[in-house]
Structure formats: structure tokens, C-alpha cells
Tab-separated table of C-alpha atoms and ligand atoms in Angstrom:
chain	number	residue	atom	x	y	z
B	1	MET	CA	101.369	101.693	-40.183
B	2	ALA	CA	100.102	105.161	-39.603
B	3	VAL	CA	98.421	104.887	-36.043
B	4	SER	CA	96.231	107.872	-34.820
B	5	GLU	CA	95.304	108.335	-31.157
B	6	GLN	CA	92.860	110.824	-31.189
B	7	HIS	CA	91.060	109.774	-28.221
B	8	ASP	CA	91.603	109.128	-24.624
B	9	ALA	CA	91.475	105.159	-24.755
B	10	TYR	CA	92.110	104.658	-21.191
B	11	PRO	CA	90.715	107.635	-19.401
B	12	CYS	CA	90.825	105.995	-15.960
B	13	SER	CA	94.380	104.218	-16.452
B	14	PRO	CA	96.643	104.716	-13.346
B	15	ARG	CA	99.500	105.312	-15.876
B	16	ARG	CA	97.915	108.625	-17.042
B	17	GLN	CA	97.208	109.956	-13.705
B	18	THR	CA	100.896	109.506	-12.584
B	19	MET	CA	103.056	112.617	-12.603
B	20	THR	CA	106.114	112.015	-14.693
B	21	ARG	CA	109.646	114.162	-13.954
B	22	ILE	CA	110.270	115.269	-17.371
B	23	ALA	CA	113.373	117.193	-18.414
B	24	PHE	CA	112.473	119.663	-21.305
B	25	ILE	CA	115.657	121.648	-23.135
B	26	GLY	CA	114.760	123.954	-25.801
B	27	LEU	CA	111.965	126.554	-24.882
B	28	GLY	CA	111.731	128.569	-28.121
B	29	ASN	CA	108.584	129.410	-30.005
B	30	MET	CA	107.491	125.749	-29.958
B	31	GLY	CA	109.376	124.418	-26.843
B	32	ALA	CA	107.817	126.930	-24.578
B	33	PRO	CA	104.091	126.260	-25.502
B	34	MET	CA	104.524	122.581	-25.329
B	35	ALA	CA	106.403	122.645	-21.879
B	36	HIS	CA	103.627	124.957	-20.458
B	37	ASN	CA	101.001	122.069	-21.548
B	38	LEU	CA	103.070	119.425	-19.516
B	39	VAL	CA	103.386	121.665	-16.649
B	40	LYS	CA	99.316	122.479	-16.817
B	41	ALA	CA	99.005	118.413	-17.058
B	42	GLY	CA	100.704	118.145	-13.420
B	43	HIS	CA	103.844	116.807	-14.653
B	44	ASP	CA	107.172	117.464	-12.689
B	45	LEU	CA	109.266	119.662	-15.188
B	46	THR	CA	112.897	120.610	-15.093
B	47	VAL	CA	113.717	122.856	-17.858
B	48	TYR	CA	116.721	124.163	-19.796
B	49	ASP	CA	117.391	126.839	-22.703
B	50	LEU	CA	120.387	129.074	-23.710
B	51	SER	CA	118.152	131.848	-23.280
B	52	ALA	CA	117.501	132.499	-19.055
B	53	SER	CA	114.125	134.617	-20.044
B	54	ALA	CA	112.908	131.615	-21.935
B	55	VAL	CA	113.688	129.724	-18.427
B	56	ALA	CA	112.011	132.251	-16.268
B	57	GLN	CA	109.082	132.172	-18.224
B	58	LEU	CA	108.431	128.553	-17.539
B	59	THR	CA	109.386	128.847	-13.993
B	60	GLN	CA	106.831	131.194	-13.574
B	61	ALA	CA	104.428	128.564	-14.619
B	62	GLY	CA	105.582	126.361	-12.185
B	63	ALA	CA	108.567	124.397	-13.868
B	64	SER	CA	112.016	123.923	-11.975
B	65	ALA	CA	114.826	125.561	-13.750
B	66	ALA	CA	118.239	123.551	-14.256
B	67	ALA	CA	121.677	125.355	-14.609
B	68	ASP	CA	122.490	123.292	-17.671
B	69	ALA	CA	121.296	120.519	-19.684
B	70	ALA	CA	123.123	117.664	-17.522
B	71	SER	CA	121.579	119.081	-14.467
B	72	ALA	CA	118.246	119.131	-16.213
B	73	VAL	CA	118.281	115.520	-16.945
B	74	ALA	CA	120.007	114.136	-13.955
B	75	ASN	CA	116.752	112.650	-12.564
B	76	ALA	CA	114.436	112.531	-15.381
B	77	GLU	CA	112.206	109.537	-16.295
B	78	VAL	CA	111.669	111.432	-19.765
B	79	VAL	CA	114.006	113.895	-21.539
B	80	ILE	CA	112.282	115.989	-24.383
B	81	THR	CA	114.422	118.067	-26.663
B	82	MET	CA	112.979	121.031	-28.914
B	83	LEU	CA	116.112	122.412	-30.753
B	84	PRO	CA	116.784	124.488	-34.102
B	85	ALA	CA	118.525	121.581	-36.112
B	86	SER	CA	120.740	118.556	-36.401
B	87	LEU	CA	123.826	120.305	-35.395
B	88	HIS	CA	122.278	121.440	-32.330
B	89	VAL	CA	120.760	117.751	-31.491
B	90	GLU	CA	124.327	115.923	-32.341
B	91	ARG	CA	126.186	118.500	-30.108
B	92	LEU	CA	124.084	118.283	-27.132
B	93	TYR	CA	123.772	114.563	-27.229
B	94	LEU	CA	126.790	113.323	-28.674
B	95	GLU	CA	129.488	116.089	-28.362
B	96	ASP	CA	128.315	117.239	-24.987
B	97	ASP	CA	127.801	113.718	-24.056
B	98	LEU	CA	123.951	114.270	-22.623
B	99	LEU	CA	123.357	110.800	-23.257
B	100	GLY	CA	126.239	109.892	-20.472
B	101	ARG	CA	124.151	111.769	-17.747
B	102	VAL	CA	120.789	110.214	-18.691
B	103	ALA	CA	119.415	107.322	-16.606
B	104	PRO	CA	119.505	104.100	-18.847
B	105	SER	CA	115.693	103.693	-17.713
B	106	ALA	CA	114.748	106.958	-19.174
B	107	LEU	CA	112.757	107.616	-22.451
B	108	VAL	CA	114.264	110.221	-24.683
B	109	ILE	CA	111.977	112.091	-27.197
B	110	ASP	CA	113.525	114.420	-29.752
B	111	CYS	CA	110.880	116.670	-31.130
B	112	SER	CA	113.174	118.944	-33.437
B	113	THR	CA	113.096	118.845	-37.241
B	114	ILE	CA	116.439	117.212	-38.166
B	115	SER	CA	117.975	115.354	-40.682
B	116	PRO	CA	116.852	111.395	-40.427
B	117	GLU	CA	120.555	110.447	-40.406
B	118	SER	CA	121.342	112.841	-37.413
B	119	ALA	CA	118.052	111.345	-35.784
B	120	ARG	CA	119.353	107.593	-36.417
B	121	LYS	CA	122.931	108.503	-35.413
B	122	VAL	CA	121.811	109.803	-31.976
B	123	ALA	CA	119.283	107.086	-31.733
B	124	GLU	CA	122.008	104.299	-32.361
B	125	ALA	CA	124.034	106.190	-29.889
B	126	ALA	CA	121.132	106.016	-27.391
B	127	GLN	CA	120.713	102.140	-27.917
B	128	GLY	CA	124.531	101.568	-27.421
B	129	ARG	CA	123.957	102.855	-23.898
B	130	GLY	CA	120.746	100.973	-23.420
B	131	ILE	CA	118.334	104.197	-23.306
B	132	ALA	CA	115.189	104.177	-25.209
B	133	MET	CA	114.827	107.265	-27.789
B	134	ILE	CA	112.350	108.175	-30.558
B	135	ASP	CA	112.273	110.907	-32.721
B	136	ALA	CA	108.848	112.765	-32.881
B	137	PRO	CA	108.970	115.899	-35.069
B	138	VAL	CA	105.884	118.196	-34.753
B	139	SER	CA	103.365	119.655	-37.121
B	140	GLY	CA	100.695	122.256	-36.166
B	141	GLY	CA	102.804	125.717	-35.612
B	142	THR	CA	102.881	127.730	-32.502
B	143	GLY	CA	99.120	128.036	-32.507
B	144	GLY	CA	99.071	124.045	-32.377
B	145	ALA	CA	101.578	124.166	-29.510
B	146	ALA	CA	99.675	126.366	-27.468
B	147	ALA	CA	96.322	124.801	-28.100
B	148	GLY	CA	97.825	121.436	-27.502
B	149	THR	CA	96.678	120.175	-30.758
B	150	LEU	CA	99.995	119.362	-32.320
B	151	THR	CA	100.688	116.158	-34.640
B	152	PHE	CA	103.393	114.120	-33.350
B	153	ILE	CA	105.257	111.753	-36.118
B	154	MET	CA	107.241	109.220	-34.302
B	155	GLY	CA	110.106	106.990	-35.740
B	156	GLY	CA	111.422	104.100	-33.449
B	157	ASP	CA	110.309	100.729	-31.851
B	158	GLU	CA	106.907	100.237	-30.965
B	159	ALA	CA	107.544	99.800	-27.432
B	160	ASN	CA	108.982	103.211	-26.836
B	161	VAL	CA	106.687	105.036	-29.174
B	162	ALA	CA	103.970	103.395	-26.807
B	163	ARG	CA	105.648	104.580	-23.703
B	164	ALA	CA	106.153	108.165	-25.268
B	165	ARG	CA	102.012	108.364	-26.318
B	166	PRO	CA	100.999	109.562	-22.744
B	167	ILE	CA	103.073	112.258	-22.732
B	168	LEU	CA	102.652	113.281	-26.038
B	169	GLU	CA	98.830	113.299	-25.813
B	170	LYS	CA	99.119	116.443	-23.407
B	171	MET	CA	100.790	118.495	-26.357
B	172	GLY	CA	99.116	116.997	-29.180
B	173	LYS	CA	96.237	115.501	-30.756
B	174	ASN	CA	97.095	113.496	-33.290
B	175	LEU	CA	100.280	110.835	-32.949
B	176	PHE	CA	101.538	108.775	-35.917
B	177	HIS	CA	104.148	106.238	-35.824
B	178	ALA	CA	105.952	106.615	-39.450
B	179	GLY	CA	108.285	103.501	-38.669
B	180	GLY	CA	111.722	102.924	-37.450
B	181	ALA	CA	114.354	105.520	-36.184
B	182	GLY	CA	114.377	108.302	-38.427
B	183	ALA	CA	110.900	107.690	-40.105
B	184	GLY	CA	109.543	110.593	-38.058
B	185	GLN	CA	112.015	113.053	-39.839
B	186	VAL	CA	111.146	111.661	-43.305
B	187	ALA	CA	107.419	112.068	-43.142
B	188	LYS	CA	108.090	115.425	-41.476
B	189	ILE	CA	110.339	116.743	-44.180
B	190	CYS	CA	108.150	115.617	-46.859
B	191	ASN	CA	105.195	117.656	-44.802
B	192	ASN	CA	107.307	120.585	-44.564
B	193	MET	CA	108.307	120.722	-48.276
B	194	LEU	CA	104.791	120.834	-49.499
B	195	LEU	CA	104.165	123.337	-46.725
B	196	GLY	CA	107.094	125.695	-48.076
B	197	ILE	CA	105.591	125.216	-51.824
B	198	LEU	CA	101.870	125.993	-50.692
B	199	MET	CA	102.849	128.950	-48.403
B	200	ALA	CA	104.852	130.557	-51.545
B	201	GLY	CA	102.116	129.488	-53.939
B	202	THR	CA	99.310	131.015	-51.457
B	203	SER	CA	101.558	134.306	-51.682
B	204	GLU	CA	101.899	134.301	-55.177
B	205	ALA	CA	98.164	133.920	-55.929
B	206	LEU	CA	97.367	136.757	-53.154
B	207	ALA	CA	99.672	138.963	-54.774
B	208	LEU	CA	98.132	138.306	-58.015
B	209	GLY	CA	94.639	138.991	-57.117
B	210	VAL	CA	95.666	142.169	-54.916
B	211	ALA	CA	97.596	143.677	-58.104
B	212	ASN	CA	94.556	143.286	-60.005
B	213	GLY	CA	92.249	145.022	-57.932
B	214	LEU	CA	90.943	142.679	-55.193
B	215	ASP	CA	90.880	142.889	-51.599
B	216	PRO	CA	92.935	140.064	-50.080
B	217	ALA	CA	90.366	139.319	-47.309
B	218	VAL	CA	87.978	138.707	-50.325
B	219	LEU	CA	90.248	136.543	-52.144
B	220	SER	CA	91.383	134.635	-49.051
B	221	GLU	CA	87.793	133.877	-48.120
B	222	ILE	CA	87.220	132.714	-51.453
B	223	VAL	CA	89.855	130.664	-51.929
B	224	ALA	CA	89.655	129.109	-48.601
B	225	LYS	CA	86.090	127.546	-49.828
B	226	SER	CA	87.519	126.671	-53.356
B	227	SER	CA	89.852	124.129	-54.788
B	228	GLY	CA	92.953	126.308	-54.112
B	229	ARG	CA	92.187	125.781	-50.204
B	230	ASN	CA	95.243	124.999	-48.136
B	231	TRP	CA	96.832	125.362	-44.419
B	232	ALA	CA	97.834	128.538	-45.287
B	233	THR	CA	94.621	130.034	-46.236
B	234	GLU	CA	92.489	128.407	-43.466
B	235	LEU	CA	94.935	128.923	-40.440
B	236	TYR	CA	98.123	131.056	-41.460
B	237	ASN	CA	97.492	133.686	-43.982
B	238	PRO	CA	100.282	135.236	-45.288
B	239	TRP	CA	98.773	138.554	-45.872
B	240	PRO	CA	98.814	141.357	-43.071
B	241	GLY	CA	95.593	141.997	-41.586
B	242	VAL	CA	93.758	139.056	-43.154
B	243	MET	CA	93.947	136.751	-39.675
B	244	PRO	CA	94.536	138.707	-36.739
B	245	GLN	CA	96.133	135.578	-34.984
B	246	ALA	CA	98.391	134.653	-37.894
B	247	PRO	CA	102.198	135.993	-37.693
B	248	ALA	CA	101.386	137.984	-40.935
B	249	SER	CA	99.415	140.497	-38.824
B	250	LYS	CA	101.950	140.616	-36.046
B	251	GLY	CA	104.845	142.036	-38.394
B	252	TYR	CA	105.762	138.409	-38.934
B	253	ALA	CA	107.049	138.056	-35.471
B	254	GLY	CA	107.302	134.802	-33.635
B	255	GLY	CA	105.956	131.673	-35.395
B	256	PHE	CA	108.046	129.477	-37.848
B	257	GLY	CA	111.332	131.312	-39.034
B	258	VAL	CA	112.257	131.515	-42.434
B	259	ASP	CA	115.466	130.328	-41.820
B	260	LEU	CA	113.982	127.006	-39.853
B	261	MET	CA	112.042	126.605	-43.437
B	262	LEU	CA	115.179	126.925	-45.461
B	263	LYS	CA	116.622	124.125	-43.142
B	264	ASP	CA	113.756	121.695	-43.767
B	265	LEU	CA	113.841	122.422	-47.587
B	266	GLY	CA	117.449	121.885	-47.563
B	267	LEU	CA	116.631	118.459	-45.798
B	268	ALA	CA	114.254	117.839	-48.361
B	269	ALA	CA	116.771	118.379	-51.171
B	270	GLU	CA	119.336	116.268	-49.201
B	271	SER	CA	116.925	113.467	-49.235
B	272	ALA	CA	115.979	113.894	-52.716
B	273	MET	CA	119.636	113.788	-53.953
B	274	THR	CA	120.114	110.386	-51.529
B	275	THR	CA	117.507	108.663	-53.192
B	276	ARG	CA	117.952	110.328	-57.055
B	277	SER	CA	114.418	111.376	-56.480
B	278	ALA	CA	113.127	114.568	-58.458
B	279	VAL	CA	111.797	117.426	-56.399
B	280	PRO	CA	111.803	120.742	-58.703
B	281	LEU	CA	108.845	122.598	-56.747
B	282	GLY	CA	110.809	121.652	-53.478
B	283	GLU	CA	113.844	123.079	-54.912
B	284	LEU	CA	112.140	125.835	-56.367
B	285	ALA	CA	110.462	126.800	-53.047
B	286	ARG	CA	114.104	126.243	-51.183
B	287	ASN	CA	115.455	129.060	-53.757
B	288	LEU	CA	112.659	131.386	-52.963
B	289	PHE	CA	113.271	131.146	-49.111
B	290	ALA	CA	117.087	131.418	-49.652
B	291	MET	CA	116.680	134.676	-51.847
B	292	HIS	CA	114.280	135.918	-48.937
B	293	SER	CA	116.621	135.027	-46.370
B	294	ALA	CA	119.516	136.764	-48.084
B	295	GLY	CA	117.416	139.677	-48.043
B	296	GLY	CA	117.735	139.712	-44.248
B	297	SER	CA	114.218	138.354	-43.528
B	298	GLY	CA	115.573	135.036	-42.084
B	299	LYS	CA	114.281	135.412	-38.685
B	300	LEU	CA	110.835	136.610	-39.650
B	301	ASP	CA	107.826	134.089	-40.019
B	302	PHE	CA	108.022	132.033	-43.182
B	303	SER	CA	104.763	133.487	-44.336
B	304	SER	CA	106.645	136.580	-45.040
B	305	ILE	CA	107.753	135.020	-48.312
B	306	LEU	CA	104.671	137.145	-49.528
B	307	GLN	CA	107.371	140.122	-49.389
B	308	LEU	CA	109.125	138.682	-52.360
B	309	TYR	CA	106.026	139.094	-54.418
B	310	THR	CA	104.790	142.628	-53.244
B	311	ARG	CA	107.037	145.016	-51.237
B	312	ALA	CA	104.537	147.167	-49.378
B	313	PRO	CA	101.605	144.799	-48.617
B	314	GLN	CA	98.428	146.477	-47.485
B	315	LYS	CA	97.462	146.270	-44.243
T	401	NAD	P1	113.253	128.367	-31.751
T	401	NAD	O1	114.696	128.979	-32.471
T	401	NAD	O2	112.217	129.620	-31.393
T	401	NAD	O3	113.714	127.852	-30.570
T	401	NAD	C1	114.788	126.868	-30.269
T	401	NAD	C2	115.524	127.186	-28.865
T	401	NAD	O4	116.735	126.115	-28.753
T	401	NAD	C3	115.813	128.387	-28.453
T	401	NAD	O5	115.074	129.065	-27.156
T	401	NAD	C4	117.227	128.166	-28.279
T	401	NAD	O6	117.896	128.971	-26.883
T	401	NAD	C5	117.199	126.863	-27.902
T	401	NAD	N1	118.773	125.936	-27.856
T	401	NAD	C6	119.530	125.869	-29.016
T	401	NAD	N2	120.450	125.130	-28.457
T	401	NAD	C7	120.385	124.776	-27.292
T	401	NAD	C8	121.066	124.263	-26.324
T	401	NAD	N3	122.418	123.475	-26.548
T	401	NAD	N4	120.605	123.903	-24.917
T	401	NAD	C9	119.434	124.478	-24.695
T	401	NAD	N5	118.531	125.016	-25.385
T	401	NAD	C10	118.935	125.477	-26.558
T	401	NAD	O7	112.830	127.238	-32.873
T	401	NAD	P2	111.349	126.867	-32.712
T	401	NAD	O8	110.635	127.556	-33.696
T	401	NAD	O9	110.729	126.675	-31.301
T	401	NAD	O10	111.538	125.482	-33.680
T	401	NAD	C11	112.409	124.256	-32.993
T	401	NAD	C12	112.319	122.955	-34.112
T	401	NAD	O11	110.968	122.757	-34.103
T	401	NAD	C13	112.766	123.127	-35.129
T	401	NAD	O12	113.635	121.901	-35.706
T	401	NAD	C14	111.686	123.463	-36.137
T	401	NAD	O13	112.342	123.438	-37.399
T	401	NAD	C15	110.566	122.803	-35.310
T	401	NAD	N6	109.561	123.166	-35.840
T	401	NAD	C16	109.267	124.594	-35.686
T	401	NAD	C17	107.758	124.957	-35.827
T	401	NAD	C18	106.943	126.473	-35.655
T	401	NAD	O14	106.324	126.728	-35.989
T	401	NAD	N7	108.129	127.305	-35.128
T	401	NAD	C19	106.786	124.151	-36.183
T	401	NAD	C20	107.092	122.780	-36.588
T	401	NAD	C21	108.281	122.257	-36.090
């Protein structure tokens, strides 16, 4: 079922040249660079975020500002949301009844990472109003969002997924259709459980090496070319100074927050309980990130989990 459309199969398609009226809600670490790429691609964007400064940055780039979410979606052909968690998505679409403001002809794409149950609940409510909706959580981090190389993992009807592709291709490189409504979230949760385990494991290995006299940059280079290599050692090294572009080298600012990773590991734990699946490493990672968050690091990038292993990382 996983279909990857990495290449521009129809470069001359009239549909691809059409400017689409898009409402984009949620302009945080991920949403802002994603929205930028849609503006750059020539789409007509109306944006909204609770943070006025986040909205201001997008209007400087050419987007229009809406006073609230309802005004943002009023004339939209496509609505995209990039919010923190299930709570925010359900509150916006259901409790605040944003679905009631969306045109029945519009396509709604929720890119937030939320529980599969929430995704299905909102998709069903949309369907009840005749509105097409898919879940399309992303992978690739803020670097991928800025570069337009994200991976989108979609859940929903094939026809709606096909409608979403030309838009998502402006923000990502790999587009997968995981299955029906909520399936994108299931795949994303599995991926992030593995990511949490790998980041904690990478931090543990680097801390061990440094405690035994190794240079973290040298050890990282060795691991990146050896059997322990992973996304963290290749693109997102947790040790400050090893990768100048990584959040670790910027005081763990921006990036993917500890509390967001903790949320995703919690979603994995919930899914595991539902199906009586054993996820001992996922649970251990969840506990490590919970301890780290409780120590006051919830807003730091998740690679700061390194600090659990070494209190004063060398720069
Ligand atoms: P973030 O906290 O930086 O941004 C969330 C934004 O949503 C904020 O600007 C906030 O003001 C806004 N917001 C919240 N409620 C709102 C509402 N009702 N109306 C309008 N705006 C509202 O989070 P992020 O890092 O951009 O992550 C967003 C989602 O993407 C999360 O579900 C996260 O798990 C997922 N994700 C993040 C990364 C990453 O590297 N940061 C990577 C993949 C997936």
C-alpha cells in the first residue's frame, strides 16, 4: 500500500500550475516553514496562529493574515492544520466547530501528530458534513520542513489522498498512503517511538565514549559509518558542537520539543495497551523523556535527552 511519489510525474499538468486558496492554521516550528514553502510555490495562503508574531512572519513572506481560524477557512479550497496534539485538533474542529465553517467542497489535511482515535473521530465528523479529510502527519524535522523534503504519511480515502498530493509535494519529497483514516497516525507513532529509542540510545553511547576519553565528533563520525548509524548520527547529533545546524549546537532551541516527543511516546503506549502489544523499549524511552521533562526541559529540543547522561556536555 505504501506508495512513494518522489518524482514529478506530470510536470506540465494544468492542475499543478493552478494557484490554490489554502488556509494554514498552526505556524510553529514545523507549520511556519511548511507554510513558507506553499507561499513560495505560488499558492494563495491565509494563515492563523494564536501567536501574532508567528502570523507576522508569514505575512511578510506574502501570506494574508486572518483574525481567527473561522475567517481563515472561509474561502479556502484546502485547509491545513499543524497543531501540537489531539486536544488542540479536536477542540478546533469539533468543539469550536471549525468544520461548520469549511466549505463542503474543500479538502482538510491535518498534519499534526495525534492519536489515531482522534484522527478518525474528526475525519468521521468531516465526512458527516460531506467534507473530505485526511490525516497526514510528517517526518523529517524542522530541517526537512524548511528544505521542503518532509515525508508525509497519509491516512484516508484514495481519492482524497490523490487530491492532497499536488499540495503536499510542495512541502515534502516522500508521500506515503498508509491506509484508511487514522492509518497515517499509526505509522507516524511507530516511527516516533523508534526515533525516541534511537535518540536516547545515541545519547547513551556518545556519553559512554566521551566518559572514556573519546572526542564526541570523532566517535560520531565513526558511528555514522558503522553499524550503529541512524538519523541522529547522520543529521541530528545530540552532542553540542558536533553538527552546527543541529538544535544541540543552538542551545537545544527550536526543533522537536521534549514534551512533543513525550506525547508521541504516550500515544505509542496507548496504542500498545489497546492491542496488548509489548513495547518495553518504547516504555523505557517514554520514562526517560518524562524524567527529563519533569526536570524542567520540556520545551528544549528532544535531543537534549543527552543531558540525562551528562550534566555538562562539552562544547
Ligand atoms: P509548535 O508547538 O512549535 O507549534 C504549534 C503551533 O500551533 C504554535 O505556534 C501554536 O501557537 C499553534 N496553535 C496551537 N493551538 C492553536 C489554535 N487553536 N489555533 C491556532 N494556532 C494554534 O509545534 P511543532 O513543533 O510545529 O509541531 C506541530 C506538530 O507536528 C506536533 O503534533 C508535532 O508532534 C508534530 N511534529 C513536529 C516535528 C518537529 O520536529 N518539531 C516533526 C514532526 C512532527
